[in-house]
Amino acid sequence: MRRQNHAFADWVVLSMIVLLLILLAPFANEQVGMSQAQGSHVASVPGPLSQAFEQAAREFGVPSTLLEAICYMEGRLSDQDGDPSVDNGFGCMHLVKNRHRDTLGRAASELKLSVDQLKLDLPSNIRGGAAILRDDALQLSSTHSLPSSLSDWYGSVAVYSDSTTRSTALMYANNVYKILNQGFSAPDDHGETITLAPQAVHPHITTSAGVRGTGQLPVGCTLDNKVDYAGAVDCILPPQTFDCNVTAKNAPCTYESAQRPNDYAIDQIVIHDIEGTAPSALNVFQDPNSGASVQYIVDSDGTVYQVLHETDIGYHAGNYWYNQHSVGIENAGFDATGYRWYNATEYLASAKLVAYLLQKYHLPLDRAHVVAHGTIPAPSATATPNHVDPGPYWLWDYYFKLIHNQGVALPDVGTTPHIFTLQPKSDQHPFGSQGRETRANFGFFYLYTAPSTQASRIIRQGRSADITDVTNSVEPDNSYYYVAKEKDPARSGDTMYQIWYGKEDQAHASPTNLFAHASLAWLAVPRGAAVEGQGILVTLTMSGGSKPLIYGRPTTDATMVLGDAPIGALFASGYTVTEDSTSNLWYQIDYNHRQGWVPANEVSLGPDAPNQPVQANPSPNPSPNPNPNPSPNPNPNPSPTQNPDPTPGIGHD
């Protein structure tokens, strides 16, 4: 009897094993088939996210590799804690609910899930993205069938982009297929590493023949190819309403018609953020009472809108000389929380635009010529406010790499002893070391009163802990001359560099005085974040013993003084310009967080100041007064226009 019970138990166990193998056989065959057909990796012990991609692929017939590539590009395998993008997209598949489309609502309806679940649960978000991709593919197909190969999904990916224009939709699809061909390996929010092997896939471009974009252009905009930048949406302002050279005297206006670069050289590209969306920026720039205008706007979906001709002078920089000599680009997002808003598509579109401008105007790819709005000085010490955008989360090194990938050479001018450039690791990759951009990508670096991070920071203009107060910090890719350096004794791993820095050391005096005085301070630089820098080493000097003055623009005007520096102070200069309508030579320097300008008669080249300057042009400020402000108008208007130095009304912009 005992032997009979033992045999029966063995038979039951064997039967259960056979039954389990029979039940699992179709699943195993299907999984192997999907992997072979689509080139997807199959983890030996797949984690939750790997399983989510495979299960969504089987459920909706979308290649898992494609889902992985989109999830990586849009959200770096993260749900971003449920936070929306600037165009109200959620999760790594960027399901949106905005003025163009409502893929978030459609996915919720099709999957019978709540909208919150799609926002907060990554596997559900991936299923939602797969469902929308399937819908887009079926709608695009003339036979109402799914693509037969990964190459044939190209058109469907372009539709999935939700882009306003066809050119932007194709740019999106091209970038997804670039990721497919390159592959990636990155962690998700829970530490699971997703590895996509390079696919060696060639997209079938013809599948995008029916892609036209959403076509829902903002009011006052059209696709007519009457633009400077191919593919941009034409939102160019009518001169009879906005051109200060055309409108009636004292009427509101926002820009000046000109014939640049014939009448004014274009020396710089200015990078702004909107402090909002592209439509909000258009609302401002299409209002003649705003006093603000810019050449280009880049939306979060990569769409580029042109507002002004490049030949014209926009009011965007808050400094008239910079307006005259630059092209301005507004990017959708918010400076204080840029890690939530600036996305891969926007960076790529903005980089392609900058590459075009640099090549067109023969400008080098460096921070002296591609500048943040936040590094443009106010024209004088009495002019406020200065700006901070695009802020501490704009990834300059990543951005420059994208520009370089568009065929723009990096400058090869050698290095200068004791000049260093900040290139922190947190600035190299779009989404940080954990697979997405976080607060750890913060890119402002602070100065201290002594060579230790335990010392107090130098005085700042504001009294609160506002991260957008840039009066005691610097940002990546700007260059500085260091007098000394040593390891941080507080064991932070930082190196302390002693540099000359223009401090607003009377900002809290009564009355407040924003005139800056350069003195030595200690900059804390993370390990490996400083590289040998490029630039012209200048020593400030002045005959007669007066302190050299620092100007807010290269203009012979005593009211345009920002501050001063002691004789012998050393700075890195990015380039020189000749003052408009004169032969006066000026050197641009990185004075503090912002640029400054010094005339050649205050400059000698190299670390040792000779008794005589290298070029003695007429002194732009014969007065020895270190805080000149003889005019009640800190922004005199050298042109016949009504509004030469406006402050745009878009947040911090």
XYZ file of C-alpha atoms in Angstrom:
653
model
C 0.000 0.000 0.000
C 2.815 2.396 0.816
C 4.554 1.498 -2.494
C 1.324 2.140 -4.383
C 0.969 5.658 -2.818
C 4.584 6.535 -3.677
C 4.116 5.495 -7.318
C 0.907 7.491 -7.573
C 2.682 10.632 -6.223
C 5.490 10.218 -8.763
C 2.927 9.902 -11.555
C 1.146 13.104 -10.424
C 4.394 15.119 -10.368
C 5.435 13.825 -13.800
C 2.008 14.630 -15.242
C 2.151 18.191 -13.890
C 5.613 18.775 -15.425
C 4.456 17.505 -18.840
C 1.330 19.665 -18.685
C 3.383 22.745 -17.742
C 5.778 22.175 -20.658
C 2.852 21.832 -23.066
C 1.295 25.065 -21.815
C 4.566 26.998 -22.027
C 5.636 25.740 -25.448
C 3.622 28.248 -27.539
C 4.806 31.138 -25.390
C 8.442 30.070 -25.714
C 8.125 29.627 -29.483
C 6.435 33.004 -29.806
C 9.082 34.721 -27.711
C 11.900 33.195 -29.758
C 10.114 34.122 -32.976
C 9.687 37.740 -31.891
C 13.355 37.947 -30.935
C 14.510 36.521 -34.270
C 12.144 38.656 -36.341
C 12.850 41.910 -34.562
C 16.420 41.484 -33.373
C 15.404 42.121 -29.761
C 17.585 40.974 -26.922
C 16.111 38.441 -24.468
C 17.576 38.663 -21.000
C 18.516 35.346 -19.414
C 16.429 36.389 -16.423
C 14.327 39.260 -17.738
C 13.349 41.928 -15.266
C 10.003 43.738 -15.085
C 10.866 46.348 -17.709
C 12.297 43.807 -20.162
C 9.141 41.758 -19.719
C 6.995 44.871 -20.274
C 8.612 45.522 -23.657
C 8.246 41.888 -24.764
C 4.665 41.570 -23.575
C 3.608 44.825 -25.250
C 5.312 43.688 -28.454
C 3.368 40.414 -28.467
C 0.084 42.098 -27.558
C 0.167 44.787 -30.234
C 2.522 43.441 -32.894
C 5.028 46.274 -32.474
C 8.753 45.363 -32.452
C 10.085 45.392 -28.925
C 13.283 47.015 -30.169
C 11.231 49.940 -31.439
C 9.472 50.335 -28.098
C 12.819 50.262 -26.321
C 14.337 52.885 -28.625
C 11.401 55.291 -28.194
C 11.270 54.757 -24.419
C 14.997 55.450 -24.239
C 14.871 58.560 -26.430
C 11.762 60.123 -24.903
C 12.254 59.311 -21.235
C 15.490 57.406 -20.728
C 13.532 54.380 -19.481
C 11.877 56.440 -16.730
C 8.327 57.503 -15.852
C 9.785 60.822 -14.592
C 7.795 60.353 -11.364
C 4.627 61.152 -13.291
C 5.791 64.687 -14.110
C 4.669 65.999 -17.520
C 6.935 67.326 -20.214
C 6.506 70.925 -21.335
C 3.971 69.770 -23.958
C 2.125 67.650 -21.383
C 3.537 64.262 -22.303
C 3.872 61.446 -19.759
C 6.087 58.444 -19.221
C 8.917 57.102 -21.300
C 6.568 56.658 -24.280
C 5.543 60.319 -24.003
C 1.778 59.879 -24.201
C 0.440 63.392 -24.655
C -2.661 65.424 -24.044
C -2.222 68.829 -25.657
C -3.520 71.085 -28.397
C -2.422 68.669 -31.147
C -3.300 65.174 -29.941
C -4.619 63.204 -27.005
C -2.736 59.922 -27.162
C -2.932 59.676 -23.374
C -6.732 59.623 -23.433
C -6.868 57.291 -26.445
C -4.545 54.787 -24.806
C -6.525 54.896 -21.556
C -9.751 54.231 -23.457
C -8.328 51.390 -25.564
C -6.638 49.637 -22.653
C -9.459 50.381 -20.208
C -6.950 51.874 -17.785
C -7.022 55.090 -15.813
C -5.031 58.039 -17.057
C -3.122 58.070 -13.753
C -2.029 54.462 -14.276
C -0.603 55.358 -17.674
C 1.251 58.280 -16.106
C 2.672 56.439 -13.098
C 3.035 52.781 -14.101
C 5.817 52.304 -16.647
C 4.683 48.901 -18.018
C 1.218 50.383 -18.598
C 2.773 53.404 -20.267
C 4.721 51.105 -22.594
C 1.532 49.209 -23.442
C -0.160 52.545 -24.162
C 2.658 53.609 -26.473
C 2.519 50.271 -28.297
C -1.245 50.624 -28.767
C -0.868 54.115 -30.270
C 1.975 52.969 -32.540
C -0.220 50.116 -33.771
C -3.112 52.522 -34.421
C -0.829 54.921 -36.302
C 0.583 52.098 -38.419
C -2.838 50.745 -39.359
C -4.121 54.208 -40.236
C -1.069 54.978 -42.363
C -1.219 51.661 -44.257
C -3.223 51.549 -47.509
C -4.028 47.881 -46.764
C -4.767 48.523 -43.085
C -2.045 46.086 -42.076
C 0.977 46.296 -39.805
C 4.483 46.785 -41.229
C 6.234 43.526 -42.042
C 9.718 44.574 -40.903
C 11.413 46.959 -38.505
C 12.467 49.075 -41.498
C 8.833 49.548 -42.522
C 7.853 51.116 -39.186
C 9.600 54.380 -40.138
C 6.457 56.184 -41.290
C 4.497 55.087 -38.226
C 7.230 56.425 -35.937
C 7.046 59.766 -37.747
C 3.286 59.895 -37.101
C 3.828 58.878 -33.467
C 6.046 61.956 -32.974
C 2.925 64.195 -32.840
C 5.007 66.776 -34.704
C 3.406 69.842 -36.188
C 5.322 69.650 -39.470
C 6.470 66.846 -41.730
C 10.123 67.893 -41.489
C 10.026 67.653 -37.691
C 8.246 64.303 -37.806
C 10.958 62.885 -40.069
C 13.669 64.307 -37.823
C 12.055 62.445 -34.921
C 11.909 59.173 -36.861
C 15.507 59.574 -38.025
C 16.655 59.958 -34.432
C 14.767 56.836 -33.312
C 16.393 54.817 -36.090
C 19.770 56.264 -35.183
C 19.286 54.861 -31.673
C 18.240 51.510 -33.158
C 21.416 51.361 -35.209
C 23.710 52.482 -32.399
C 22.070 50.521 -29.583
C 22.312 51.478 -25.919
C 22.684 50.122 -22.409
C 21.087 52.087 -19.568
C 19.432 51.508 -16.180
C 15.782 52.139 -15.416
C 14.499 53.744 -12.222
C 14.780 50.454 -10.322
C 18.289 49.474 -11.413
C 17.401 47.028 -14.180
C 19.770 47.520 -17.113
C 18.155 47.466 -20.535
C 20.570 46.681 -23.351
C 19.579 47.114 -26.973
C 22.102 45.619 -29.387
C 22.806 47.632 -32.574
C 20.194 46.613 -35.143
C 21.851 47.458 -38.500
C 18.457 48.494 -39.856
C 17.891 50.799 -42.839
C 14.559 52.619 -42.587
C 12.274 52.542 -45.593
C 11.762 56.279 -46.039
C 8.984 55.724 -48.575
C 6.697 54.550 -45.765
C 6.514 58.189 -44.621
C 4.978 59.436 -47.890
C 1.630 60.019 -46.211
C 3.031 61.827 -43.158
C 2.087 65.483 -43.055
C 2.361 66.416 -39.362
C -0.608 67.521 -37.314
C -1.006 70.639 -39.444
C -2.426 72.598 -36.513
C -0.246 75.671 -36.841
C -0.542 78.616 -34.471
C -2.519 81.645 -35.589
C -0.413 83.893 -37.807
C 1.861 81.066 -38.939
C 2.023 79.126 -42.178
C 4.142 76.623 -44.101
C 5.169 78.591 -47.175
C 8.978 78.132 -47.363
C 9.418 81.934 -47.151
C 11.852 81.496 -44.293
C 15.618 81.622 -43.825
C 15.889 78.181 -42.205
C 14.487 75.385 -44.336
C 11.657 73.560 -42.604
C 10.833 76.377 -40.201
C 7.225 77.459 -39.790
C 6.715 81.005 -41.063
C 5.481 83.198 -38.204
C 7.369 86.276 -39.395
C 5.868 89.484 -38.024
C 4.302 92.014 -40.413
C 6.504 95.135 -40.517
C 3.645 97.619 -40.650
C 2.664 96.575 -37.113
C 5.949 95.565 -35.478
C 8.922 97.177 -37.261
C 10.181 100.179 -35.280
C 11.544 101.680 -38.495
C 8.098 101.549 -40.108
C 5.516 102.129 -37.406
C 4.369 105.602 -36.452
C 6.453 107.611 -34.006
C 5.864 106.530 -30.386
C 3.779 103.551 -31.557
C 4.580 100.196 -29.901
C 7.005 97.992 -31.848
C 9.263 95.002 -31.276
C 12.156 94.959 -33.755
C 14.155 96.938 -36.296
C 14.468 96.075 -39.954
C 18.106 95.943 -41.039
C 20.435 94.396 -43.595
C 22.631 92.276 -41.386
C 25.373 91.188 -41.649
C 26.178 94.049 -44.045
C 25.362 96.822 -41.587
C 26.041 94.867 -38.362
C 28.136 91.711 -38.173
C 26.403 88.673 -36.664
C 28.872 87.529 -34.002
C 26.800 85.410 -31.620
C 23.916 82.976 -31.242
C 21.947 83.599 -28.037
C 20.258 80.609 -26.366
C 17.132 81.423 -24.338
C 14.416 79.455 -22.635
C 10.822 80.603 -22.857
C 9.687 79.973 -19.283
C 6.761 78.250 -20.926
C 5.656 76.720 -24.194
C 6.171 77.767 -27.791
C 2.570 79.067 -28.098
C 3.086 81.213 -25.013
C 6.200 82.702 -26.607
C 4.365 83.368 -29.869
C 1.627 85.122 -27.920
C 4.232 87.514 -26.527
C 6.130 88.073 -29.754
C 2.901 88.601 -31.727
C 1.925 91.422 -29.352
C 3.415 94.757 -30.484
C 3.107 96.074 -26.926
C 5.488 93.432 -25.566
C 8.584 95.228 -26.841
C 10.161 91.820 -27.411
C 11.032 89.741 -30.444
C 13.377 86.954 -31.453
C 14.407 85.261 -34.657
C 13.541 81.632 -33.791
C 11.482 79.528 -31.381
C 12.103 75.790 -30.875
C 9.144 73.811 -29.552
C 9.427 70.748 -27.331
C 8.390 68.517 -30.260
C 11.269 69.898 -32.341
C 9.212 72.276 -34.478
C 11.094 75.471 -35.357
C 9.140 78.706 -35.778
C 10.725 81.758 -37.401
C 9.470 85.087 -36.047
C 11.965 87.514 -37.610
C 14.262 87.482 -40.603
C 17.868 86.939 -39.574
C 18.747 90.218 -41.255
C 16.591 92.138 -38.760
C 17.439 93.201 -35.200
C 15.273 91.536 -32.573
C 14.779 92.766 -29.025
C 15.613 89.641 -27.059
C 18.913 90.045 -25.218
C 18.215 93.064 -22.984
C 21.448 94.609 -24.311
C 21.245 96.588 -27.540
C 24.713 95.732 -28.864
C 23.993 92.015 -28.435
C 20.641 92.500 -30.179
C 22.417 94.143 -33.094
C 25.041 91.413 -33.380
C 23.192 88.180 -32.594
C 20.490 85.758 -33.630
C 18.193 84.714 -30.758
C 16.725 81.241 -30.231
C 13.967 80.609 -27.681
C 13.611 77.012 -26.427
C 10.488 75.689 -24.720
C 10.977 75.028 -21.015
C 11.713 76.514 -17.616
C 15.172 77.409 -16.339
C 14.799 76.564 -12.627
C 13.480 73.056 -13.365
C 14.995 72.435 -16.778
C 15.735 68.795 -15.955
C 11.995 68.162 -16.293
C 11.466 70.020 -19.552
C 14.400 69.989 -21.952
C 14.067 66.802 -23.982
C 16.098 64.944 -26.596
C 13.975 66.072 -29.547
C 14.158 69.732 -28.558
C 17.926 69.569 -28.021
C 18.377 67.949 -31.438
C 16.197 70.469 -33.282
C 17.866 73.406 -31.538
C 21.331 71.981 -32.273
C 20.532 71.565 -35.975
C 19.389 75.193 -36.115
C 22.557 76.422 -34.387
C 24.715 74.329 -36.731
C 23.054 75.992 -39.712
C 23.618 79.472 -38.240
C 27.268 78.833 -37.332
C 28.022 77.579 -40.814
C 26.114 80.396 -42.489
C 27.849 83.177 -40.532
C 31.246 81.431 -40.222
C 31.251 81.384 -36.424
C 33.236 78.964 -34.244
C 31.512 76.454 -31.980
C 32.430 77.825 -28.557
C 30.786 79.571 -25.611
C 32.092 82.970 -26.620
C 29.920 82.814 -29.747
C 27.099 80.458 -28.678
C 26.076 82.190 -25.479
C 23.446 81.773 -22.816
C 21.118 84.696 -22.292
C 22.338 84.415 -18.709
C 25.936 85.173 -19.730
C 24.978 88.408 -21.514
C 25.667 91.346 -19.221
C 23.280 94.165 -18.555
C 24.591 97.119 -20.549
C 25.529 99.039 -17.393
C 25.706 98.603 -13.643
C 22.439 100.489 -13.278
C 20.498 98.442 -15.815
C 18.396 95.614 -14.394
C 17.464 92.885 -14.499
C 20.096 90.526 -15.735
C 18.747 87.192 -16.947
C 19.609 83.571 -16.145
C 18.186 81.421 -18.943
C 18.432 78.732 -20.158
C 19.513 78.015 -16.602
C 21.501 75.444 -14.655
C 20.017 72.388 -16.386
C 20.810 73.264 -19.991
C 23.426 70.652 -20.945
C 26.016 72.611 -22.888
C 28.501 69.826 -23.613
C 25.755 67.508 -24.813
C 24.323 70.349 -26.905
C 27.713 71.127 -28.446
C 28.204 67.453 -29.276
C 24.887 67.445 -31.148
C 25.931 70.603 -33.021
C 29.291 69.039 -33.841
C 27.509 65.929 -35.150
C 25.774 68.196 -37.695
C 29.134 68.833 -39.349
C 30.396 71.835 -37.371
C 34.048 71.499 -36.436
C 35.174 72.104 -32.893
C 37.764 74.889 -32.739
C 41.372 73.725 -32.747
C 43.297 76.663 -31.399
C 45.481 74.897 -28.859
C 45.473 75.547 -25.128
C 46.731 78.395 -22.985
C 48.613 77.727 -19.721
C 46.563 78.390 -16.588
C 43.329 78.807 -18.561
C 40.792 76.090 -17.793
C 37.318 75.328 -19.090
C 34.556 73.652 -17.073
C 33.327 70.419 -18.642
C 31.634 68.455 -15.830
C 30.603 64.853 -16.410
C 27.031 65.722 -15.482
C 26.955 67.915 -18.596
C 28.099 65.228 -21.033
C 24.946 63.129 -21.338
C 21.355 64.258 -21.718
C 19.935 62.425 -18.767
C 22.570 61.977 -16.107
C 24.318 58.956 -14.697
C 21.099 57.238 -13.654
C 19.636 57.155 -17.141
C 17.769 60.484 -17.097
C 18.411 64.089 -16.269
C 17.871 64.908 -12.613
C 18.671 67.667 -10.174
C 22.183 66.162 -10.105
C 22.737 67.685 -13.556
C 22.786 71.127 -11.946
C 25.395 73.080 -13.894
C 26.234 76.226 -11.928
C 29.463 76.157 -9.888
C 30.005 78.409 -6.890
C 32.807 80.603 -5.635
C 34.101 80.784 -2.062
C 35.989 83.307 0.037
C 38.745 80.786 0.878
C 40.118 77.574 -0.704
C 37.592 75.284 0.963
C 33.969 74.368 0.376
C 33.509 74.807 4.110
C 34.273 78.508 3.723
C 31.463 80.946 3.017
C 30.460 81.611 -0.555
C 31.159 85.044 -1.959
C 28.371 87.591 -1.690
C 25.452 87.269 -4.072
C 22.978 89.874 -5.235
C 19.927 88.181 -3.718
C 19.476 87.153 -0.107
C 17.436 83.979 -0.658
C 18.583 80.520 -1.759
C 17.387 81.092 -5.321
C 19.273 78.737 -7.663
C 18.742 81.171 -10.509
C 20.770 83.905 -8.779
C 23.935 83.776 -10.861
C 25.963 86.501 -9.161
C 28.327 84.100 -7.341
C 28.622 81.237 -9.832
C 29.836 80.235 -13.288
C 28.537 77.674 -15.774
C 30.043 75.009 -18.092
C 32.255 75.671 -21.112
C 33.297 79.171 -20.117
C 37.026 79.732 -19.557
C 38.932 81.353 -16.713
C 42.535 82.037 -15.811
C 43.573 80.556 -12.473
C 46.180 82.127 -10.229
C 46.453 79.110 -7.918
C 44.763 75.780 -7.288
C 44.641 73.217 -4.486
C 42.592 70.264 -3.335
C 39.572 71.044 -1.205
C 40.638 70.353 2.405
C 36.999 69.566 3.197
C 37.505 66.301 1.246
C 34.679 66.957 -1.192
C 36.861 65.744 -4.048
C 36.691 69.208 -5.631
C 39.682 71.233 -6.705
C 39.672 74.880 -5.664
C 40.763 77.288 -8.421
C 41.604 80.889 -7.540
C 40.296 83.220 -10.238
C 39.553 86.904 -10.768
C 35.815 87.429 -10.477
C 33.667 90.556 -10.711
C 31.791 90.637 -7.390
C 28.761 92.817 -6.714
C 30.095 93.345 -3.227
C 27.909 96.385 -2.508
C 24.643 94.666 -3.460
C 23.427 94.762 0.158
C 24.706 98.242 0.956
C 22.372 101.152 1.560
C 21.752 102.451 -0.992
C 22.218 99.317 -3.117
C 25.095 99.543 -5.569
C 25.450 96.885 -8.293
C 28.795 98.149 -9.577
C 31.131 95.116 -9.622
C 34.700 95.003 -8.334
C 36.955 92.188 -9.531
C 38.885 90.404 -6.807
C 40.263 86.942 -6.223
C 37.852 84.165 -5.224
C 37.981 80.359 -5.086
C 35.919 78.316 -7.546
C 35.011 74.758 -6.494
C 35.400 72.398 -9.461
C 34.260 68.738 -9.287
C 36.792 66.000 -9.925
C 37.596 65.693 -13.635
C 35.443 68.679 -14.605
C 38.248 71.074 -15.597
C 40.119 70.712 -18.874
C 42.895 72.815 -20.351
C 41.190 75.831 -21.799
C 41.349 77.835 -24.948
C 41.398 81.591 -25.174
C 43.456 84.731 -25.250
C 45.138 85.477 -21.923
C 44.829 89.184 -21.170
C 46.256 91.268 -18.361
C 44.382 94.435 -17.517
C 46.448 97.600 -17.373
C 45.823 101.325 -17.439
C 48.209 104.231 -17.858
C 48.087 106.833 -15.091
C 47.321 104.337 -12.322
C 43.526 104.247 -12.716
C 41.717 100.966 -12.407
C 40.697 99.398 -15.739
C 36.950 99.542 -16.341
C 34.750 96.681 -17.542
C 31.975 97.533 -19.995
C 28.631 95.904 -20.713
C 29.197 96.206 -24.455
C 32.033 97.250 -26.750
C 30.813 100.826 -27.011
C 32.690 104.036 -26.293
C 30.190 105.273 -23.724
C 30.927 106.062 -20.078
C 27.425 105.011 -19.024
C 27.986 101.407 -20.155
C 30.348 100.455 -17.328
C 29.655 97.287 -15.298
C 32.579 97.391 -12.910
C 36.343 97.517 -12.636
C 39.365 95.364 -11.896
C 42.801 95.998 -10.411
C 45.754 96.585 -12.694
C 47.307 93.178 -13.333
C 44.069 91.164 -13.077
C 44.084 88.225 -15.494
C 41.152 87.043 -17.607
C 40.444 84.705 -20.503
C 39.188 86.370 -23.669
C 37.180 84.473 -26.267
C 37.500 86.911 -29.142
C 37.896 90.541 -30.174
C 35.663 92.944 -32.070
C 36.090 96.356 -33.586
C 33.618 98.878 -32.265
C 30.948 99.798 -34.807
C 31.874 102.784 -36.990
C 35.295 103.144 -35.317
C 38.711 101.473 -35.350
C 38.617 100.800 -31.606
C 39.508 97.218 -30.677
C 37.752 95.500 -27.759
C 38.418 92.209 -25.929
C 35.579 90.058 -24.656
C 36.372 88.550 -21.243
C 34.597 86.175 -18.885
C 34.302 88.728 -16.083
C 32.092 86.754 -13.679
C 29.091 84.632 -14.608
C 28.720 87.050 -17.506
C 30.764 88.414 -20.334
C 32.392 91.807 -20.119
C 34.304 94.037 -22.519
C 37.598 95.906 -22.154
C 39.156 98.275 -24.679
C 42.546 97.378 -26.101
C 44.192 100.334 -24.337
C 43.409 98.559 -21.031
C 44.847 95.224 -22.176
C 48.215 93.583 -22.567
C 48.581 90.029 -23.816
C 50.067 87.389 -21.557
C 50.529 87.138 -17.788
C 53.021 90.007 -17.407
C 51.666 93.522 -17.761
C 54.049 95.802 -19.661
C 54.169 99.503 -19.008
C 52.571 100.273 -22.344
C 49.360 98.746 -23.761
C 49.542 96.738 -26.971
C 47.226 99.109 -28.793
C 46.513 102.665 -27.764
C 43.141 103.562 -29.210
C 41.295 106.565 -27.771
C 40.152 105.798 -24.244
C 36.410 105.156 -24.181
C 36.140 106.545 -20.660
C 38.465 109.419 -19.839
C 36.923 109.793 -16.392
C 38.780 108.125 -13.488
C 35.487 107.779 -11.590
C 35.202 104.047 -10.727
C 31.417 104.205 -10.611
C 30.394 106.493 -13.447
C 26.765 107.204 -14.092
C 26.543 110.766 -15.342
C 23.380 110.126 -17.311
C 19.933 109.598 -15.779
C 19.273 107.228 -18.673
C 21.394 104.065 -18.345
C 20.271 102.861 -21.772
C 20.686 105.749 -24.212
C 19.195 105.044 -27.612
C 21.770 105.418 -30.367
C 19.234 104.624 -33.067
C 16.019 106.309 -34.215
C 13.950 103.456 -32.855
C 11.668 103.637 -29.873
C 12.836 100.656 -27.845
C 16.485 99.665 -28.241
C 17.034 97.769 -24.990
C 13.756 96.231 -23.896
C 13.341 93.590 -21.280
C 11.311 90.735 -22.784
C 8.305 89.765 -20.746
C 8.660 85.984 -20.741
C 9.501 84.838 -17.241
C 13.252 84.931 -16.710
C 13.874 85.314 -20.421
